[in-house]
Amino acid sequence: MSRTRLTDAKVRDLRPKKATRNVRDTVLAGFGVRILPSGGKRYFIHSQHEGRRIWKIVGDPATMTVAGARDRARGMLASIRAGRPASDEETLFETVAETAFRRHGGNWKESTLAVNRHYLCNQILPWFRGRQIAEITAQDVRDWFASLHATPVSADRSMPVLSVIMKVAEADGLRPESSNPCRGIRRYRRKNRDRFLSDAEFVRLGRALREAGPSLAVPIIRLLALTGCRSSEIRTLRWTDFRDGHLHLRDGKTGPRTVWLSSAAREILDGLPRTSPWAFPSGRTGGPVVGSTLGHAWSRIRAAAGLRDVRLHDLRHAYASVAVTGGETVLTVGRLLGHGDPQTTLKYVHDTEAEADRAAVAMGAVLAERRT
C-alpha cells in the first residue's frame, strides 16, 4: 500500500490496475483513496474503535476535492474517536444489497432471483439492516449463521446470497479488499435426504401408475423416471422442444441442453394429444400444469405404492443410480442429467450393499492373485 501527500492532480492521475489498490494520505492518518479496476475512485477512512476496524467511504473524487474530502474525513474520524460513528445511507447494508441484486439479478433465472430475494428479506435483512456494510465482521456473520441453526437449509442457502452482497461491497470500494466475512464459515451438515428406489419399489410404483387412472401426472412421472429430468423441465415442456427424437430444453437450470430419450420415453410423448403448445397443459390457466397440481397427484400415487418418503426429485437420483450401476461413467451420467460439475453428479449416484460386496470380492481376488 503506497503513501503520498494526496493532491487533486495526483488523485486525477492515478490509473486503475487489474486489482483494487489503496493510496494512503501522509497528511491525515487514516485517510486515503481507493482505485478500483473499473477506473472508479473512492475517498475512504480506515480507523479502529473499541477494537473494531472501521472502514467508511468519504466521497467520490469526481465530485469532491482532496481538501474537501480531507476535511470531511477529519470530522468523521473525530466522531469515531468520540464514540459517535456517523451513518452513511449509501453504505448501509440494505442499500448495498439492493445494488447487488440489481447488478446480478439479470444473470439469475427468474425463479432463482425470487428465491434469493426471499432469503434476503426473511433471513438476512432482519439481522443486518441498518448496519454499515464495512463494519460487518466475520464474527457478526458467525453469530447470524448460528442464529439460523433451527433452519439449516435456509442458513446454507442464505450464505451465498450474503457473500455476493459482500463481494459487491468490495468491488465498489465499500469494504477493504479481501475482507469478505463469509469466507471460511462452514455450512451445516444436514441429514442426507437422498432416496434411491429398489427394484421392488420400482415395480410397486409402476403398478400404482397403471392404476392411477387418467391424469397428466402419470405421463409426467413416467418421463421423470425415464429421463432423470427435473420436474419443472418436464412439466413446462413445449411441443416445439420435442424434435428429432430428443428434448431440446431452452431454459434448464444450467441453461439450454439436449435430453436424449429412450424408445419408452418417446412412446409416452408420441401418445399424448397435441391440443396446446404445452405437452402438459393446465385446463384452468392455459399454461403448463402447475407444480402444486403435480405435487398433489404424486402424493396420492406414492401413497398407493407405499413410497410415502419418496420425493419427485428422488426419481432423478434413481435414474442416475441405475445408469451408474449399469456401467455408465459419472461424466456420461452428468451429461444426461445436465450437470456442469462432475462433483454434483456424485451426489446422485448410489451403490447398493450387494454391489459393494461384489466389488470387494472382485478386488480381493485380483490382489490375492498378484501376491502369488
PDB file of N, CA and C in Angstrom, residues 35-67:
ATOM      1  N   ILE A  35      -8.553   2.972  -5.639  1.00  0.00           N
ATOM      2  CA  ILE A  35      -8.689   2.954  -7.094  1.00  0.00           C
ATOM      3  C   ILE A  35      -9.186   1.572  -7.499  1.00  0.00           C
ATOM      4  N   LEU A  36     -10.349   1.511  -8.114  1.00  0.00           N
ATOM      5  CA  LEU A  36     -10.971   0.253  -8.498  1.00  0.00           C
ATOM      6  C   LEU A  36     -10.516  -0.159  -9.898  1.00  0.00           C
ATOM      7  N   PRO A  37     -10.539  -1.468 -10.192  1.00  0.00           N
ATOM      8  CA  PRO A  37     -10.180  -1.925 -11.551  1.00  0.00           C
ATOM      9  C   PRO A  37     -11.042  -1.290 -12.634  1.00  0.00           C
ATOM     10  N   SER A  38     -12.258  -0.910 -12.292  1.00  0.00           N
ATOM     11  CA  SER A  38     -13.160  -0.283 -13.261  1.00  0.00           C
ATOM     12  C   SER A  38     -12.754   1.141 -13.608  1.00  0.00           C
ATOM     13  N   GLY A  39     -11.848   1.720 -12.803  1.00  0.00           N
ATOM     14  CA  GLY A  39     -11.456   3.110 -13.000  1.00  0.00           C
ATOM     15  C   GLY A  39     -12.095   4.039 -11.994  1.00  0.00           C
ATOM     16  N   GLY A  40     -13.092   3.558 -11.262  1.00  0.00           N
ATOM     17  CA  GLY A  40     -13.721   4.372 -10.235  1.00  0.00           C
ATOM     18  C   GLY A  40     -12.783   4.609  -9.062  1.00  0.00           C
ATOM     19  N   LYS A  41     -13.009   5.708  -8.356  1.00  0.00           N
ATOM     20  CA  LYS A  41     -12.178   6.051  -7.203  1.00  0.00           C
ATOM     21  C   LYS A  41     -13.072   6.450  -6.031  1.00  0.00           C
ATOM     22  N   ARG A  42     -12.598   6.175  -4.813  1.00  0.00           N
ATOM     23  CA  ARG A  42     -13.345   6.488  -3.608  1.00  0.00           C
ATOM     24  C   ARG A  42     -12.386   6.993  -2.527  1.00  0.00           C
ATOM     25  N   TYR A  43     -12.715   8.144  -1.941  1.00  0.00           N
ATOM     26  CA  TYR A  43     -12.002   8.545  -0.735  1.00  0.00           C
ATOM     27  C   TYR A  43     -12.527   7.708   0.423  1.00  0.00           C
ATOM     28  N   PHE A  44     -11.650   7.304   1.336  1.00  0.00           N
ATOM     29  CA  PHE A  44     -12.077   6.458   2.456  1.00  0.00           C
ATOM     30  C   PHE A  44     -11.343   6.856   3.730  1.00  0.00           C
ATOM     31  N   ILE A  45     -11.888   6.410   4.849  1.00  0.00           N
ATOM     32  CA  ILE A  45     -11.175   6.450   6.122  1.00  0.00           C
ATOM     33  C   ILE A  45     -11.098   5.031   6.662  1.00  0.00           C
ATOM     34  N   HIS A  46     -10.032   4.752   7.345  1.00  0.00           N
ATOM     35  CA  HIS A  46      -9.809   3.429   7.928  1.00  0.00           C
ATOM     36  C   HIS A  46      -9.283   3.655   9.329  1.00  0.00           C
ATOM     37  N   SER A  47     -10.068   3.216  10.336  1.00  0.00           N
ATOM     38  CA  SER A  47      -9.687   3.503  11.712  1.00  0.00           C
ATOM     39  C   SER A  47     -10.083   2.343  12.609  1.00  0.00           C
ATOM     40  N   GLN A  48      -9.769   2.473  13.889  1.00  0.00           N
ATOM     41  CA  GLN A  48     -10.135   1.495  14.909  1.00  0.00           C
ATOM     42  C   GLN A  48     -10.994   2.181  15.962  1.00  0.00           C
ATOM     43  N   HIS A  49     -12.013   1.464  16.439  1.00  0.00           N
ATOM     44  CA  HIS A  49     -12.850   1.991  17.516  1.00  0.00           C
ATOM     45  C   HIS A  49     -13.288   0.840  18.398  1.00  0.00           C
ATOM     46  N   GLU A  50     -12.841   0.884  19.656  1.00  0.00           N
ATOM     47  CA  GLU A  50     -13.197  -0.160  20.631  1.00  0.00           C
ATOM     48  C   GLU A  50     -12.875  -1.553  20.092  1.00  0.00           C
ATOM     49  N   GLY A  51     -11.705  -1.656  19.481  1.00  0.00           N
ATOM     50  CA  GLY A  51     -11.251  -2.948  18.996  1.00  0.00           C
ATOM     51  C   GLY A  51     -11.847  -3.377  17.666  1.00  0.00           C
ATOM     52  N   ARG A  52     -12.692  -2.555  17.066  1.00  0.00           N
ATOM     53  CA  ARG A  52     -13.324  -2.892  15.787  1.00  0.00           C
ATOM     54  C   ARG A  52     -12.717  -2.050  14.671  1.00  0.00           C
ATOM     55  N   ARG A  53     -12.440  -2.702  13.565  1.00  0.00           N
ATOM     56  CA  ARG A  53     -11.924  -1.982  12.410  1.00  0.00           C
ATOM     57  C   ARG A  53     -13.074  -1.281  11.710  1.00  0.00           C
ATOM     58  N   ILE A  54     -12.908  -0.015  11.422  1.00  0.00           N
ATOM     59  CA  ILE A  54     -13.962   0.780  10.793  1.00  0.00           C
ATOM     60  C   ILE A  54     -13.456   1.294   9.447  1.00  0.00           C
ATOM     61  N   TRP A  55     -14.228   1.027   8.436  1.00  0.00           N
ATOM     62  CA  TRP A  55     -13.907   1.441   7.063  1.00  0.00           C
ATOM     63  C   TRP A  55     -15.121   2.179   6.527  1.00  0.00           C
ATOM     64  N   LYS A  56     -14.948   3.423   6.127  1.00  0.00           N
ATOM     65  CA  LYS A  56     -16.067   4.204   5.622  1.00  0.00           C
ATOM     66  C   LYS A  56     -15.661   4.945   4.358  1.00  0.00           C
ATOM     67  N   ILE A  57     -16.630   5.107   3.484  1.00  0.00           N
ATOM     68  CA  ILE A  57     -16.421   5.890   2.278  1.00  0.00           C
ATOM     69  C   ILE A  57     -16.674   7.357   2.608  1.00  0.00           C
ATOM     70  N   VAL A  58     -15.753   8.204   2.193  1.00  0.00           N
ATOM     71  CA  VAL A  58     -15.871   9.645   2.436  1.00  0.00           C
ATOM     72  C   VAL A  58     -16.563  10.324   1.268  1.00  0.00           C
ATOM     73  N   GLY A  59     -16.217   9.919   0.058  1.00  0.00           N
ATOM     74  CA  GLY A  59     -16.838  10.544  -1.099  1.00  0.00           C
ATOM     75  C   GLY A  59     -16.171  10.121  -2.394  1.00  0.00           C
ATOM     76  N   ASP A  60     -16.626  10.695  -3.488  1.00  0.00           N
ATOM     77  CA  ASP A  60     -16.153  10.380  -4.833  1.00  0.00           C
ATOM     78  C   ASP A  60     -15.268  11.514  -5.332  1.00  0.00           C
ATOM     79  N   PRO A  61     -14.042  11.221  -5.750  1.00  0.00           N
ATOM     80  CA  PRO A  61     -13.169  12.283  -6.274  1.00  0.00           C
ATOM     81  C   PRO A  61     -13.763  13.030  -7.458  1.00  0.00           C
ATOM     82  N   ALA A  62     -14.730  12.434  -8.133  1.00  0.00           N
ATOM     83  CA  ALA A  62     -15.352  13.119  -9.267  1.00  0.00           C
ATOM     84  C   ALA A  62     -16.174  14.316  -8.810  1.00  0.00           C
ATOM     85  N   THR A  63     -16.563  14.314  -7.542  1.00  0.00           N
ATOM     86  CA  THR A  63     -17.425  15.404  -7.038  1.00  0.00           C
ATOM     87  C   THR A  63     -16.830  16.129  -5.844  1.00  0.00           C
ATOM     88  N   MET A  64     -15.652  15.694  -5.367  1.00  0.00           N
ATOM     89  CA  MET A  64     -15.040  16.316  -4.190  1.00  0.00           C
ATOM     90  C   MET A  64     -13.566  16.592  -4.460  1.00  0.00           C
ATOM     91  N   THR A  65     -13.086  17.709  -3.935  1.00  0.00           N
ATOM     92  CA  THR A  65     -11.650  17.979  -3.983  1.00  0.00           C
ATOM     93  C   THR A  65     -10.973  17.215  -2.854  1.00  0.00           C
ATOM     94  N   VAL A  66      -9.660  17.082  -2.932  1.00  0.00           N
ATOM     95  CA  VAL A  66      -8.917  16.428  -1.854  1.00  0.00           C
ATOM     96  C   VAL A  66      -9.089  17.200  -0.553  1.00  0.00           C
ATOM     97  N   ALA A  67      -9.045  18.528  -0.635  1.00  0.00           N
ATOM     98  CA  ALA A  67      -9.183  19.344   0.579  1.00  0.00           C
ATOM     99  C   ALA A  67     -10.546  19.126   1.224  1.00  0.00           C
TER     100      ALA A  67
END
